Amino acid sequence: MKYLDEFSDPELAGKLIAQIKAVTTRRWSIMEVCGGQTHSIIRHGIDQLLPDEIEMIHGPGCPVCVTPLEIIDKAMEIASRPDVIFCSFGDMLRVPGSDKDLFRIKSEGGDVRVVYSPLDALTIAQENPDRQVVFFGIGFETTAPANAMTVYQACRLEIRNFSLLVSHVLVPPAIAAIMESPECRVQAFLAAGHVCSVMGTEEYPELCDRYSIPIVVTGFEPLDILEGIRRTVLQLESGRHELENAYRRAVREEGNGPAKAMLEDVFERTDRAWRGIGVIPGSGWRLSPKYREYDAEHRFAVTDIHTAESEVCRSGEVLQGLIKPHECEAFGTLCTPRNPLGATMVSSEGACAAYYLYRRLEVSHA
Ligand code: SF4
C-alpha cells in the first residue's frame, strides 16, 4: 500500500540504521514527542536496532495519556446526568477516573455514545433537541480543528443544546517545559508530523535556539522515524541545533491556513494541566469568549471539581522520560490494559500499553 509498505522497506531501513551507526560517536538521548511514534518505535523494535549509544525517550505525546484525571472526573459527572447524551471517541471510554470510567457510567444507564467525528455529535444534538449533547474534545493540535469546526457549526446553525468539554494541549509549550525540568536528559526531539501538518513549523526554530536542541519533524512509519533519527544524530554529532523538516510529503512551514484560522477564531490560549506533569503555562486551548456558551464545563457547572492524581501510578515520570514503563512497580501486575491504573496503559499510543503489548515478556525476564 502506497505510503505504508514503501515506508517500511527492510532493506532501506537497514541502510538507514547503518548510516546512523556510522555517524554515532557518543551517547545521545532523543525524545519522540508523539505517542504514535512511540507505538511505532516499540512495535517495530526500532530502538533495539539503533546503536547502544542512542536512547529513545518516550515523550508526552499521547492525547489520552496527558488528559488530566480532573477533566475525566468532570466528564463522569456530566455523563451521569439523565438529560445528557455524552459523546466521545472510543479510546476515552476505558480511561479510569477517580472511581469509574465512561463504560461504567454507560452500564449504569448513562447515555454515553462512541462517535467517529465531533460532527456526528452535532447531528445527534440536532436529532435530540430536548437533550443536552456533549462532545469530549481532547487532544493535540491535530484533533483541535475538527472540534473547532463543530463549535463553529453549532453557532452558525444555532444548535444550542450542544457543548464541548475541552482539554486541548499544545506541543511547543510541552517541549519548553521538558527542557526546563531540572531532571531533563533530552538532547534532541523528533517532532510530530501530524501536529506540524496543521500548525506548520514556525514555532520550532526559536525552541532550537533557546535550548540549543535539534528538532526534526518526522512521520510515523519506520523509515520516517529512522530518517528523523539519522538527521537528528547528524546534527548532534556536528554541534548544530536547527529545525529540520523530514516529513515534507505532509508538512509545510506555514501549516494548514484554513485550519489555523478556524482554531484562532474558536479557541484562545490558556494554561493547561497535563496528567502526571502538572500545569504548563500557555499549553492549551479553551473556547474563546465568542464561543464560551458552548463550554460544557461552564454549562454544567463542573469547574469546581478538583482531583489529585494517583500515588501509585508513575505515568508522570514515564511521560517526562524519567523512567521506562517497566520500571514502574505496578507494570504488568497491578496495572495492565484490562485493569489500567493510569492513562498511559489505556491508550494504544501510551508508552505503558506499547511496552505491555510488545515488550512485557522481554522485560519480565530482564
Ligand atoms: S504501568 Fe500503569 S501504574 Fe505504572 S506508570 Fe504505567 S500506567 Fe501508571
Short mmCIF file of C-alpha atoms and ligand atoms in Angstrom, two decimals:
data_model
loop_
_atom_site.label_atom_id
_atom_site.label_comp_id
_atom_site.label_asym_id
_atom_site.label_seq_id
_atom_site.Cartn_x
_atom_site.Cartn_y
_atom_site.Cartn_z
CA MET A 1 0.00 0.00 0.00
CA LYS A 2 1.50 3.31 -1.06
CA TYR A 3 2.92 5.42 1.80
CA LEU A 4 2.78 2.41 4.14
CA ASP A 5 4.66 -0.54 2.64
CA GLU A 6 7.18 1.67 0.88
CA PHE A 7 7.98 3.37 4.20
CA SER A 8 8.54 0.02 5.93
CA ASP A 9 11.06 -1.40 3.44
CA PRO A 10 13.50 -3.56 5.49
CA GLU A 11 16.38 -3.06 3.05
CA LEU A 12 16.11 0.72 3.20
CA ALA A 13 15.68 0.53 6.97
CA GLY A 14 18.92 -1.47 7.18
CA LYS A 15 20.74 1.20 5.17
CA LEU A 16 19.46 3.99 7.43
CA ILE A 17 20.47 2.07 10.54
CA ALA A 18 23.95 1.52 9.07
CA GLN A 19 24.24 5.25 8.36
CA ILE A 20 23.17 6.09 11.92
CA LYS A 21 25.74 3.65 13.31
CA ALA A 22 28.45 5.11 11.09
CA VAL A 23 28.00 8.65 12.38
CA THR A 24 27.37 7.92 16.08
CA THR A 25 30.42 8.50 18.30
CA ARG A 26 28.90 9.08 21.76
CA ARG A 27 25.73 8.75 23.83
CA TRP A 28 22.66 10.73 22.80
CA SER A 29 19.15 10.89 24.26
CA ILE A 30 16.41 11.70 21.77
CA MET A 31 12.75 12.16 22.69
CA GLU A 32 10.00 11.30 20.24
CA VAL A 33 7.16 13.61 21.19
CA CYS A 34 4.25 11.72 19.71
CA GLY A 35 2.57 8.61 21.09
CA GLY A 36 2.05 7.33 17.54
CA GLN A 37 5.80 7.45 17.05
CA THR A 38 6.33 5.68 20.41
CA HIS A 39 3.98 2.92 19.34
CA SER A 40 5.77 2.53 16.01
CA ILE A 41 9.23 2.52 17.63
CA ILE A 42 8.30 -0.21 20.11
CA ARG A 43 6.20 -2.21 17.64
CA HIS A 44 8.98 -2.36 15.06
CA GLY A 45 11.79 -2.66 17.61
CA ILE A 46 13.46 0.43 16.17
CA ASP A 47 15.08 1.36 19.48
CA GLN A 48 16.64 -2.12 19.66
CA LEU A 49 18.14 -1.78 16.18
CA LEU A 50 19.86 1.52 16.95
CA PRO A 51 23.42 1.72 18.23
CA ASP A 52 23.64 1.25 22.03
CA GLU A 53 24.70 4.88 22.39
CA ILE A 54 21.30 6.15 21.27
CA GLU A 55 18.47 6.15 23.77
CA MET A 56 14.92 6.89 22.66
CA ILE A 57 12.94 8.63 25.41
CA HIS A 58 9.18 8.40 25.06
CA GLY A 59 7.52 11.78 25.39
CA PRO A 60 4.11 13.06 26.47
CA GLY A 61 2.52 12.97 23.04
CA CYS A 62 -0.36 10.59 23.61
CA PRO A 63 -3.53 12.72 23.89
CA VAL A 64 -5.43 10.24 26.05
CA CYS A 65 -2.46 9.84 28.39
CA VAL A 66 -1.99 13.52 29.17
CA THR A 67 -5.67 14.30 29.73
CA PRO A 68 -5.77 15.08 33.46
CA LEU A 69 -7.73 12.99 35.90
CA GLU A 70 -9.66 16.09 36.85
CA ILE A 71 -11.16 16.52 33.39
CA ILE A 72 -12.01 12.77 33.28
CA ASP A 73 -13.88 13.21 36.56
CA LYS A 74 -15.70 16.19 35.08
CA ALA A 75 -16.65 14.02 32.10
CA MET A 76 -18.06 11.37 34.51
CA GLU A 77 -20.10 13.98 36.33
CA ILE A 78 -21.58 15.37 33.12
CA ALA A 79 -22.14 11.94 31.51
CA SER A 80 -24.05 10.74 34.60
CA ARG A 81 -26.75 13.33 34.14
CA PRO A 82 -30.05 11.95 32.80
CA ASP A 83 -30.56 14.89 30.44
CA VAL A 84 -27.16 14.38 28.75
CA ILE A 85 -26.01 12.39 25.73
CA PHE A 86 -22.25 12.20 26.20
CA CYS A 87 -20.26 11.59 23.00
CA SER A 88 -16.62 10.62 22.78
CA PHE A 89 -14.09 8.80 20.66
CA GLY A 90 -13.84 5.18 21.80
CA ASP A 91 -10.38 5.48 23.33
CA MET A 92 -11.67 7.67 26.18
CA LEU A 93 -14.26 5.17 27.41
CA ARG A 94 -11.86 2.99 29.39
CA VAL A 95 -9.73 5.80 30.81
CA PRO A 96 -10.12 5.48 34.57
CA GLY A 97 -11.43 8.45 36.52
CA SER A 98 -11.13 8.60 40.29
CA ASP A 99 -13.60 5.76 40.81
CA LYS A 100 -15.16 4.80 37.47
CA ASP A 101 -14.83 5.12 33.72
CA LEU A 102 -17.29 6.05 30.98
CA PHE A 103 -18.06 2.36 30.33
CA ARG A 104 -19.24 2.09 33.92
CA ILE A 105 -21.40 5.19 33.51
CA LYS A 106 -22.89 3.59 30.41
CA SER A 107 -23.54 0.30 32.22
CA GLU A 108 -25.27 2.27 34.98
CA GLY A 109 -27.69 3.74 32.45
CA GLY A 110 -25.84 6.83 31.27
CA ASP A 111 -26.28 7.73 27.61
CA VAL A 112 -22.64 7.50 26.51
CA ARG A 113 -22.09 7.15 22.77
CA VAL A 114 -18.98 6.49 20.69
CA VAL A 115 -18.74 8.72 17.63
CA TYR A 116 -16.18 8.88 14.85
CA SER A 117 -16.29 12.64 14.36
CA PRO A 118 -17.34 15.55 16.56
CA LEU A 119 -19.71 16.50 13.75
CA ASP A 120 -21.59 13.24 14.46
CA ALA A 121 -22.27 14.61 17.95
CA LEU A 122 -23.68 17.75 16.38
CA THR A 123 -26.04 15.63 14.29
CA ILE A 124 -27.14 13.82 17.45
CA ALA A 125 -27.83 17.23 19.02
CA GLN A 126 -30.00 18.19 16.04
CA GLU A 127 -31.90 14.90 16.31
CA ASN A 128 -32.43 15.27 20.07
CA PRO A 129 -33.40 18.89 20.68
CA ASP A 130 -34.76 18.10 24.16
CA ARG A 131 -31.42 16.64 25.38
CA GLN A 132 -28.03 18.19 26.06
CA VAL A 133 -25.32 16.70 23.82
CA VAL A 134 -21.69 16.98 24.92
CA PHE A 135 -18.60 16.03 22.94
CA PHE A 136 -15.39 15.23 24.81
CA GLY A 137 -12.81 17.24 22.86
CA ILE A 138 -9.32 16.23 23.90
CA GLY A 139 -6.00 16.00 22.13
CA PHE A 140 -3.25 17.95 20.47
CA GLU A 141 -3.25 20.38 17.57
CA THR A 142 -4.30 17.52 15.28
CA THR A 143 -7.80 16.95 16.65
CA ALA A 144 -8.50 20.56 17.55
CA PRO A 145 -9.51 21.82 14.07
CA ALA A 146 -12.42 19.35 13.78
CA ASN A 147 -13.60 20.29 17.27
CA ALA A 148 -13.30 23.98 16.43
CA MET A 149 -15.27 23.41 13.23
CA THR A 150 -18.02 21.65 15.19
CA VAL A 151 -18.43 24.53 17.63
CA TYR A 152 -18.36 26.99 14.73
CA GLN A 153 -21.13 24.99 13.01
CA ALA A 154 -23.17 24.73 16.21
CA CYS A 155 -23.02 28.51 16.50
CA ARG A 156 -23.77 29.09 12.81
CA LEU A 157 -26.75 26.69 12.86
CA GLU A 158 -27.89 27.97 16.28
CA ILE A 159 -27.77 24.48 17.82
CA ARG A 160 -27.85 25.48 21.47
CA ASN A 161 -28.10 22.01 23.04
CA PHE A 162 -24.52 21.13 22.00
CA SER A 163 -21.41 21.81 24.05
CA LEU A 164 -17.75 20.80 24.10
CA LEU A 165 -15.80 19.53 27.10
CA VAL A 166 -12.41 20.87 26.07
CA SER A 167 -8.97 19.63 27.07
CA HIS A 168 -6.70 20.56 24.19
CA VAL A 169 -2.95 20.70 24.64
CA LEU A 170 -0.11 22.05 22.53
CA VAL A 171 3.28 20.55 21.71
CA PRO A 172 5.71 23.53 21.72
CA PRO A 173 4.99 24.60 25.35
CA ALA A 174 5.43 20.94 26.39
CA ILE A 175 8.87 20.84 24.74
CA ALA A 176 9.79 24.00 26.64
CA ALA A 177 8.53 22.53 29.94
CA ILE A 178 10.52 19.32 29.40
CA MET A 179 13.69 21.27 28.63
CA GLU A 180 13.26 23.43 31.73
CA SER A 181 12.86 20.47 34.08
CA PRO A 182 15.97 20.11 36.27
CA GLU A 183 15.91 16.35 35.59
CA CYS A 184 15.79 16.72 31.82
CA ARG A 185 18.08 14.36 29.89
CA VAL A 186 16.67 15.11 26.45
CA GLN A 187 19.20 16.40 23.90
CA ALA A 188 17.02 16.45 20.78
CA PHE A 189 13.42 15.94 19.68
CA LEU A 190 11.57 14.17 16.92
CA ALA A 191 8.57 16.44 16.41
CA ALA A 192 5.19 15.04 15.41
CA GLY A 193 4.44 15.30 11.70
CA HIS A 194 0.67 15.38 12.01
CA VAL A 195 0.80 18.27 14.51
CA CYS A 196 3.08 20.21 12.16
CA SER A 197 0.86 19.44 9.16
CA VAL A 198 -1.77 21.58 10.91
CA MET A 199 0.33 24.18 12.72
CA GLY A 200 3.40 24.34 10.49
CA THR A 201 6.91 24.59 11.88
CA GLU A 202 7.21 28.31 12.59
CA GLU A 203 7.23 27.92 16.39
CA TYR A 204 10.13 25.47 16.47
CA PRO A 205 13.29 27.36 15.36
CA GLU A 206 13.00 29.60 18.43
CA LEU A 207 12.91 26.49 20.66
CA CYS A 208 16.01 25.13 18.90
CA ASP A 209 17.84 28.39 19.65
CA ARG A 210 16.56 28.83 23.20
CA TYR A 211 17.53 25.33 24.34
CA SER A 212 20.31 24.54 21.84
CA ILE A 213 18.47 21.43 20.67
CA PRO A 214 17.93 19.90 17.24
CA ILE A 215 14.26 19.33 16.38
CA VAL A 216 13.47 17.13 13.38
CA VAL A 217 9.86 16.88 12.19
CA THR A 218 9.06 13.39 11.05
CA GLY A 219 6.26 10.88 10.49
CA PHE A 220 5.21 7.54 11.88
CA GLU A 221 6.36 4.79 9.54
CA PRO A 222 9.65 3.02 10.30
CA LEU A 223 11.60 4.79 7.55
CA ASP A 224 10.21 8.18 8.61
CA ILE A 225 11.37 7.60 12.15
CA LEU A 226 14.78 6.25 11.15
CA GLU A 227 15.36 9.17 8.79
CA GLY A 228 14.36 11.55 11.60
CA ILE A 229 16.82 9.87 13.95
CA ARG A 230 19.57 9.91 11.30
CA ARG A 231 19.16 13.64 10.75
CA THR A 232 18.98 14.28 14.50
CA VAL A 233 22.20 12.35 15.18
CA LEU A 234 23.97 14.17 12.33
CA GLN A 235 23.04 17.48 13.96
CA LEU A 236 24.06 16.33 17.44
CA GLU A 237 27.40 14.99 16.23
CA SER A 238 28.20 18.20 14.37
CA GLY A 239 27.05 20.51 17.19
CA ARG A 240 24.17 22.01 15.23
CA HIS A 241 20.74 22.75 16.68
CA GLU A 242 18.28 23.52 13.93
CA LEU A 243 14.76 22.72 12.86
CA GLU A 244 14.64 20.21 10.01
CA ASN A 245 11.56 19.00 8.20
CA ALA A 246 11.96 15.31 7.34
CA TYR A 247 8.24 14.93 6.57
CA ARG A 248 7.87 17.14 3.55
CA ARG A 249 5.18 14.97 2.00
CA ALA A 250 2.78 16.26 4.67
CA VAL A 251 4.29 19.29 6.39
CA ARG A 252 4.76 22.84 5.10
CA GLU A 253 6.40 25.59 7.09
CA GLU A 254 3.21 27.65 7.23
CA GLY A 255 0.93 24.68 8.08
CA ASN A 256 -2.72 24.49 7.11
CA GLY A 257 -4.01 28.05 6.77
CA PRO A 258 -7.79 27.41 6.92
CA ALA A 259 -7.40 25.08 9.91
CA LYS A 260 -5.27 27.64 11.75
CA ALA A 261 -7.78 30.40 11.01
CA MET A 262 -10.59 28.24 12.41
CA LEU A 263 -8.54 27.49 15.54
CA GLU A 264 -7.78 31.16 16.05
CA ASP A 265 -11.45 32.06 15.77
CA VAL A 266 -12.83 29.39 18.12
CA PHE A 267 -10.07 28.90 20.71
CA GLU A 268 -7.75 31.01 22.82
CA ARG A 269 -4.59 30.01 24.66
CA THR A 270 -4.80 29.01 28.31
CA ASP A 271 -2.73 27.29 30.98
CA ARG A 272 -3.44 23.54 30.97
CA ALA A 273 -2.76 20.74 33.42
CA TRP A 274 -1.09 17.66 31.88
CA ARG A 275 -1.74 14.34 33.57
CA GLY A 276 1.18 13.39 35.78
CA ILE A 277 3.10 16.53 34.83
CA GLY A 278 1.06 19.41 36.18
CA VAL A 279 0.18 22.81 34.81
CA ILE A 280 2.20 24.05 31.85
CA PRO A 281 1.66 27.77 31.17
CA GLY A 282 0.02 28.59 27.85
CA SER A 283 -0.03 24.91 26.88
CA GLY A 284 -3.65 24.52 25.88
CA TRP A 285 -6.72 25.94 24.26
CA ARG A 286 -10.13 26.83 25.64
CA LEU A 287 -13.12 28.28 23.84
CA SER A 288 -12.75 31.98 23.10
CA PRO A 289 -15.27 34.42 24.63
CA LYS A 290 -17.24 34.44 21.38
CA TYR A 291 -17.99 30.70 21.79
CA ARG A 292 -17.84 30.39 25.59
CA GLU A 293 -21.54 29.46 25.82
CA TYR A 294 -20.59 26.13 24.18
CA ASP A 295 -18.17 25.27 27.00
CA ALA A 296 -19.54 22.19 28.83
CA GLU A 297 -17.56 22.96 31.99
CA HIS A 298 -19.48 26.19 32.44
CA ARG A 299 -22.80 24.89 31.17
CA PHE A 300 -22.80 22.05 33.71
CA ALA A 301 -21.04 23.96 36.50
CA VAL A 302 -18.24 21.40 37.00
CA THR A 303 -15.42 23.94 37.20
CA ASP A 304 -15.14 23.30 40.95
CA ILE A 305 -14.24 19.60 40.61
CA HIS A 306 -10.57 19.16 41.60
CA THR A 307 -8.87 15.77 41.70
CA ALA A 308 -5.47 14.61 42.89
CA GLU A 309 -3.53 12.16 40.68
CA SER A 310 -2.93 8.53 41.77
CA GLU A 311 0.02 7.99 44.10
CA VAL A 312 0.75 4.53 42.68
CA CYS A 313 0.89 5.44 39.01
CA ARG A 314 4.22 6.84 37.81
CA SER A 315 2.92 7.90 34.41
CA GLY A 316 4.15 11.44 35.03
CA GLU A 317 7.71 10.13 35.16
CA VAL A 318 7.05 7.96 32.09
CA LEU A 319 5.63 10.95 30.20
CA GLN A 320 8.69 13.05 31.05
CA GLY A 321 11.03 10.27 30.00
CA LEU A 322 12.43 9.84 33.53
CA ILE A 323 11.61 6.13 33.72
CA LYS A 324 10.71 3.43 31.22
CA PRO A 325 7.23 1.87 31.74
CA HIS A 326 8.55 -1.46 33.06
CA GLU A 327 10.42 0.40 35.80
CA CYS A 328 7.05 1.21 37.39
CA GLU A 329 6.41 -1.36 40.14
CA ALA A 330 2.78 -1.80 39.02
CA PHE A 331 3.64 -2.55 35.37
CA GLY A 332 2.11 -5.85 34.25
CA THR A 333 0.96 -6.76 37.76
CA LEU A 334 -1.42 -4.26 39.34
CA CYS A 335 -1.60 -2.37 36.06
CA THR A 336 -2.46 -3.99 32.73
CA PRO A 337 -4.50 -2.85 29.71
CA ARG A 338 -7.51 -4.76 31.14
CA ASN A 339 -7.09 -3.08 34.50
CA PRO A 340 -5.22 0.17 33.89
CA LEU A 341 -4.18 2.34 36.80
CA GLY A 342 -3.05 5.16 34.58
CA ALA A 343 -3.89 6.59 31.20
CA THR A 344 -0.55 5.54 29.67
CA MET A 345 -1.76 1.94 29.98
CA VAL A 346 -5.16 2.65 28.44
CA SER A 347 -4.39 4.18 25.10
CA SER A 348 -2.74 2.15 22.37
CA GLU A 349 -0.46 5.17 21.93
CA GLY A 350 0.51 5.15 25.60
CA ALA A 351 4.07 4.10 26.37
CA CYS A 352 2.97 1.66 29.11
CA ALA A 353 0.48 -0.04 26.78
CA ALA A 354 3.07 -0.25 23.99
CA TYR A 355 5.60 -1.88 26.33
CA TYR A 356 2.93 -4.23 27.64
CA LEU A 357 1.87 -5.22 24.13
CA TYR A 358 5.31 -5.69 22.59
CA ARG A 359 7.88 -5.95 25.40
CA ARG A 360 6.36 -7.44 28.53
CA LEU A 361 7.91 -10.89 28.07
CA GLU A 362 11.34 -9.39 27.42
CA VAL A 363 11.26 -7.00 30.34
CA SER A 364 9.85 -9.59 32.75
CA HIS A 365 12.88 -11.81 32.01
CA ALA A 366 15.39 -8.96 32.14
S1 SF4 B 1 2.46 0.84 34.38
FE1 SF4 B 1 0.42 1.60 34.98
S2 SF4 B 1 0.70 2.40 37.04
FE2 SF4 B 1 2.74 2.25 36.12
S3 SF4 B 1 3.11 4.24 35.14
FE3 SF4 B 1 2.22 2.93 33.58
S4 SF4 B 1 0.02 3.38 33.70
FE4 SF4 B 1 0.91 4.14 35.63
#
